[in-house]
């Protein structure tokens, strides 16, 4: 088999066989096929697309390119959750302790933030001493003893995807439905869960800006999951404005803790509860949404969900006092306000601009190598639909470096759009697939 023939076949619009897909993934992972040939193939796929059969074959091949996490030593049905990424998306921090407190084991690998989107692993490091790089044995032992563990994705998990994603990033071939779906799902399959709940974001802060594209991505991922024998469902949820009222790292952790205390913002609480219901049903703990909701409310009001977060933080070396007293989390107390320069209603908050503004403050990464300041962030005092008068505070900016402030403020200002008419209400949970 020759790589050039595979490129020509795809360029001419034909379906690649599983053997051809296996040949190029194996050869690329081993370093036998050069970047320039794989770049050409990625571009051909970008223009000619891939069938469901090809997408599934690519996913399985990438999932098999490295280690598979063996979760068989954990009792019960393991349900994973994945978000396609957004701004203010601290969902895993509230969701996983709730689900674990209800008896579904949580063994989750998570990622770091990049660009305008944040990452769970960075947010967890806001707890003093928290270790995201525990061994696989500790990871599994923690799930068996306290019901929950989250760790950073290891290098051995789907290494083909790691290489390919980096190449796509610099060759303009990220935004292809089959390539995104296979990239995400290869990592989920290798991470070993029995069932998967996907949170596919849609809107200005998401990969997929339109509902139609988000639906197609959700469907592609659900088909892959089910095709690989894992029960998979996807929710399509709004990312046209930041989720909840905070964007940053430690500041988002505070909001996630408020939510475990039953005092979270309504949009974020709705999303967490909806995903938790699906995870409890897939995990075999509840037969329907009503039963699941009863369980969720019970672990919130009894404080069991909060205790679960504290046990998890402590087991991974973190300071659990910060769970019970979130004011101990280090959020910069140097603050300034963004003010409304006209009266009216908040019509839109361009989501990715809020994420970029936080990145400019130092709270996110422009490139993978950047280090981030966990203590900076943005608190949104007004969101879509709120009425404001000229001079009202729209947001509080927590910063450390004066030199970064003015461009970050400009970016945040450009995210807010004020209009004389009240906009239509946003529907947070748009659709469920699978
Ligand atoms: N996230 C991934 O892991 N892969 C993609 O291709 C896009 C988003």
Short mmCIF file of N, CA, C and O in Angstrom, two decimals, residues 1-28 33 36-46 48-50 54 58 61:
data_model
loop_
_atom_site.label_atom_id
_atom_site.label_comp_id
_atom_site.label_asym_id
_atom_site.label_seq_id
_atom_site.Cartn_x
_atom_site.Cartn_y
_atom_site.Cartn_z
N UNK A 1 0.84 -1.20 0.00
CA UNK A 1 0.00 0.00 0.00
C UNK A 1 0.88 1.26 0.00
O UNK A 1 1.93 1.27 0.67
N UNK A 2 0.45 2.29 -0.75
CA UNK A 2 1.24 3.53 -0.75
C UNK A 2 0.36 4.70 -0.31
O UNK A 2 -0.79 4.83 -0.73
N UNK A 3 0.96 5.58 0.52
CA UNK A 3 0.20 6.71 1.05
C UNK A 3 -0.32 7.60 -0.09
O UNK A 3 -1.45 8.11 -0.04
N UNK A 4 0.51 7.77 -1.14
CA UNK A 4 0.10 8.66 -2.23
C UNK A 4 -1.20 8.16 -2.89
O UNK A 4 -2.05 8.94 -3.29
N UNK A 5 -1.36 6.82 -2.98
CA UNK A 5 -2.59 6.28 -3.60
C UNK A 5 -3.81 6.56 -2.73
O UNK A 5 -4.91 6.80 -3.24
N UNK A 6 -3.59 6.54 -1.41
CA UNK A 6 -4.70 6.83 -0.48
C UNK A 6 -5.12 8.29 -0.63
O UNK A 6 -6.31 8.62 -0.68
N UNK A 7 -4.12 9.17 -0.76
CA UNK A 7 -4.43 10.60 -0.93
C UNK A 7 -5.22 10.81 -2.23
O UNK A 7 -6.25 11.50 -2.25
N UNK A 8 -4.74 10.19 -3.30
CA UNK A 8 -5.40 10.37 -4.61
C UNK A 8 -6.84 9.82 -4.57
O UNK A 8 -7.77 10.43 -5.09
N UNK A 9 -6.99 8.67 -3.90
CA UNK A 9 -8.32 8.06 -3.82
C UNK A 9 -9.30 9.01 -3.12
O UNK A 9 -10.41 9.25 -3.59
N UNK A 10 -8.86 9.57 -2.00
CA UNK A 10 -9.76 10.49 -1.26
C UNK A 10 -9.97 11.77 -2.07
O UNK A 10 -11.08 12.28 -2.16
N UNK A 11 -8.90 12.27 -2.68
CA UNK A 11 -9.02 13.50 -3.48
C UNK A 11 -10.06 13.31 -4.60
O UNK A 11 -10.79 14.23 -4.95
N UNK A 12 -10.17 12.07 -5.09
CA UNK A 12 -11.12 11.79 -6.17
C UNK A 12 -12.52 11.47 -5.63
O UNK A 12 -13.42 11.13 -6.40
N UNK A 13 -12.67 11.55 -4.31
CA UNK A 13 -14.01 11.41 -3.72
C UNK A 13 -14.43 10.00 -3.38
O UNK A 13 -15.61 9.76 -3.13
N UNK A 14 -13.50 9.05 -3.36
CA UNK A 14 -13.89 7.67 -3.04
C UNK A 14 -13.78 7.39 -1.54
O UNK A 14 -13.04 8.06 -0.82
N UNK A 15 -14.50 6.32 -1.13
CA UNK A 15 -14.47 5.92 0.28
C UNK A 15 -13.20 5.11 0.55
O UNK A 15 -12.87 4.19 -0.22
N UNK A 16 -12.50 5.44 1.65
CA UNK A 16 -11.30 4.67 2.01
C UNK A 16 -11.73 3.41 2.74
O UNK A 16 -12.71 3.42 3.51
N UNK A 17 -10.99 2.33 2.53
CA UNK A 17 -11.31 1.08 3.24
C UNK A 17 -10.72 1.13 4.65
O UNK A 17 -9.77 1.90 4.91
N UNK A 18 -11.23 0.29 5.58
CA UNK A 18 -10.65 0.24 6.93
C UNK A 18 -9.16 -0.07 6.88
O UNK A 18 -8.38 0.45 7.68
N UNK A 19 -8.73 -0.89 5.90
CA UNK A 19 -7.30 -1.25 5.80
C UNK A 19 -6.47 -0.01 5.43
O UNK A 19 -5.37 0.18 5.96
N UNK A 20 -7.00 0.81 4.55
CA UNK A 20 -6.26 2.03 4.15
C UNK A 20 -6.18 3.02 5.33
O UNK A 20 -5.13 3.62 5.57
N UNK A 21 -7.28 3.12 6.07
CA UNK A 21 -7.27 4.02 7.23
C UNK A 21 -6.28 3.51 8.26
O UNK A 21 -5.49 4.27 8.85
N UNK A 22 -6.28 2.21 8.48
CA UNK A 22 -5.36 1.61 9.44
C UNK A 22 -3.91 1.83 9.00
O UNK A 22 -3.04 2.19 9.81
N UNK A 23 -3.66 1.69 7.71
CA UNK A 23 -2.30 1.86 7.18
C UNK A 23 -1.78 3.27 7.47
O UNK A 23 -0.68 3.47 7.97
N UNK A 24 -2.64 4.29 7.21
CA UNK A 24 -2.12 5.65 7.38
C UNK A 24 -2.02 6.05 8.85
O UNK A 24 -1.05 6.70 9.26
N UNK A 25 -2.94 5.59 9.68
CA UNK A 25 -2.86 5.95 11.12
C UNK A 25 -1.66 5.25 11.77
O UNK A 25 -0.88 5.88 12.50
N UNK A 26 -1.49 3.96 11.46
CA UNK A 26 -0.35 3.23 12.06
C UNK A 26 0.97 3.84 11.59
O UNK A 26 1.89 4.09 12.37
N UNK A 27 1.05 4.09 10.27
CA UNK A 27 2.29 4.63 9.70
C UNK A 27 2.60 6.02 10.25
O UNK A 27 3.74 6.35 10.55
N UNK A 28 1.56 6.82 10.43
CA UNK A 28 1.77 8.19 10.92
C UNK A 28 2.20 8.17 12.39
O UNK A 28 3.11 8.89 12.80
N UNK A 33 5.12 7.79 8.04
CA UNK A 33 4.49 8.61 7.00
C UNK A 33 4.69 10.08 7.40
O UNK A 33 4.40 10.46 8.53
N UNK A 36 3.77 16.00 5.61
CA UNK A 36 3.24 16.63 4.39
C UNK A 36 2.23 15.72 3.69
O UNK A 36 1.27 16.20 3.10
N UNK A 37 2.42 14.40 3.76
CA UNK A 37 1.44 13.52 3.11
C UNK A 37 0.14 13.47 3.92
O UNK A 37 -0.96 13.47 3.35
N UNK A 38 0.28 13.46 5.24
CA UNK A 38 -0.94 13.42 6.07
C UNK A 38 -1.69 14.75 5.96
O UNK A 38 -2.93 14.77 5.93
N UNK A 39 -0.94 15.85 5.84
CA UNK A 39 -1.60 17.15 5.63
C UNK A 39 -2.44 17.12 4.35
O UNK A 39 -3.58 17.61 4.34
N UNK A 40 -1.86 16.55 3.29
CA UNK A 40 -2.59 16.49 2.02
C UNK A 40 -3.85 15.63 2.17
O UNK A 40 -4.92 15.98 1.67
N UNK A 41 -3.73 14.54 2.91
CA UNK A 41 -4.91 13.69 3.12
C UNK A 41 -5.97 14.42 3.94
O UNK A 41 -7.17 14.35 3.64
N UNK A 42 -5.54 15.13 4.97
CA UNK A 42 -6.50 15.87 5.80
C UNK A 42 -7.26 16.89 4.95
O UNK A 42 -8.47 17.05 5.09
N UNK A 43 -6.54 17.56 4.05
CA UNK A 43 -7.21 18.55 3.21
C UNK A 43 -8.18 17.86 2.24
O UNK A 43 -9.28 18.36 1.99
N UNK A 44 -7.79 16.70 1.73
CA UNK A 44 -8.70 15.96 0.84
C UNK A 44 -9.95 15.53 1.61
O UNK A 44 -11.08 15.65 1.11
N UNK A 45 -9.76 15.09 2.86
CA UNK A 45 -10.92 14.70 3.69
C UNK A 45 -11.78 15.94 3.96
O UNK A 45 -13.01 15.88 3.91
N UNK A 46 -11.12 17.05 4.23
CA UNK A 46 -11.85 18.29 4.50
C UNK A 46 -12.80 18.61 3.34
O UNK A 46 -13.95 18.96 3.55
N UNK A 48 -13.69 16.47 0.66
CA UNK A 48 -14.54 15.39 0.13
C UNK A 48 -15.36 14.70 1.22
O UNK A 48 -16.26 13.92 0.93
N UNK A 49 -15.03 14.94 2.49
CA UNK A 49 -15.81 14.35 3.59
C UNK A 49 -15.49 12.88 3.81
O UNK A 49 -14.70 12.28 3.08
N UNK A 50 -16.13 12.32 4.83
CA UNK A 50 -15.97 10.89 5.12
C UNK A 50 -17.34 10.29 5.39
O UNK A 50 -18.20 10.96 5.98
N UNK A 54 -16.29 5.20 7.30
CA UNK A 54 -14.89 5.68 7.38
C UNK A 54 -14.63 6.37 8.72
O UNK A 54 -13.58 6.20 9.34
N UNK A 58 -11.84 5.32 11.39
CA UNK A 58 -10.78 6.25 11.81
C UNK A 58 -10.76 6.38 13.33
O UNK A 58 -9.70 6.36 13.97
N UNK A 61 -9.36 3.20 14.97
CA UNK A 61 -7.92 3.08 14.73
C UNK A 61 -7.15 4.04 15.64
O UNK A 61 -6.13 3.70 16.22
#
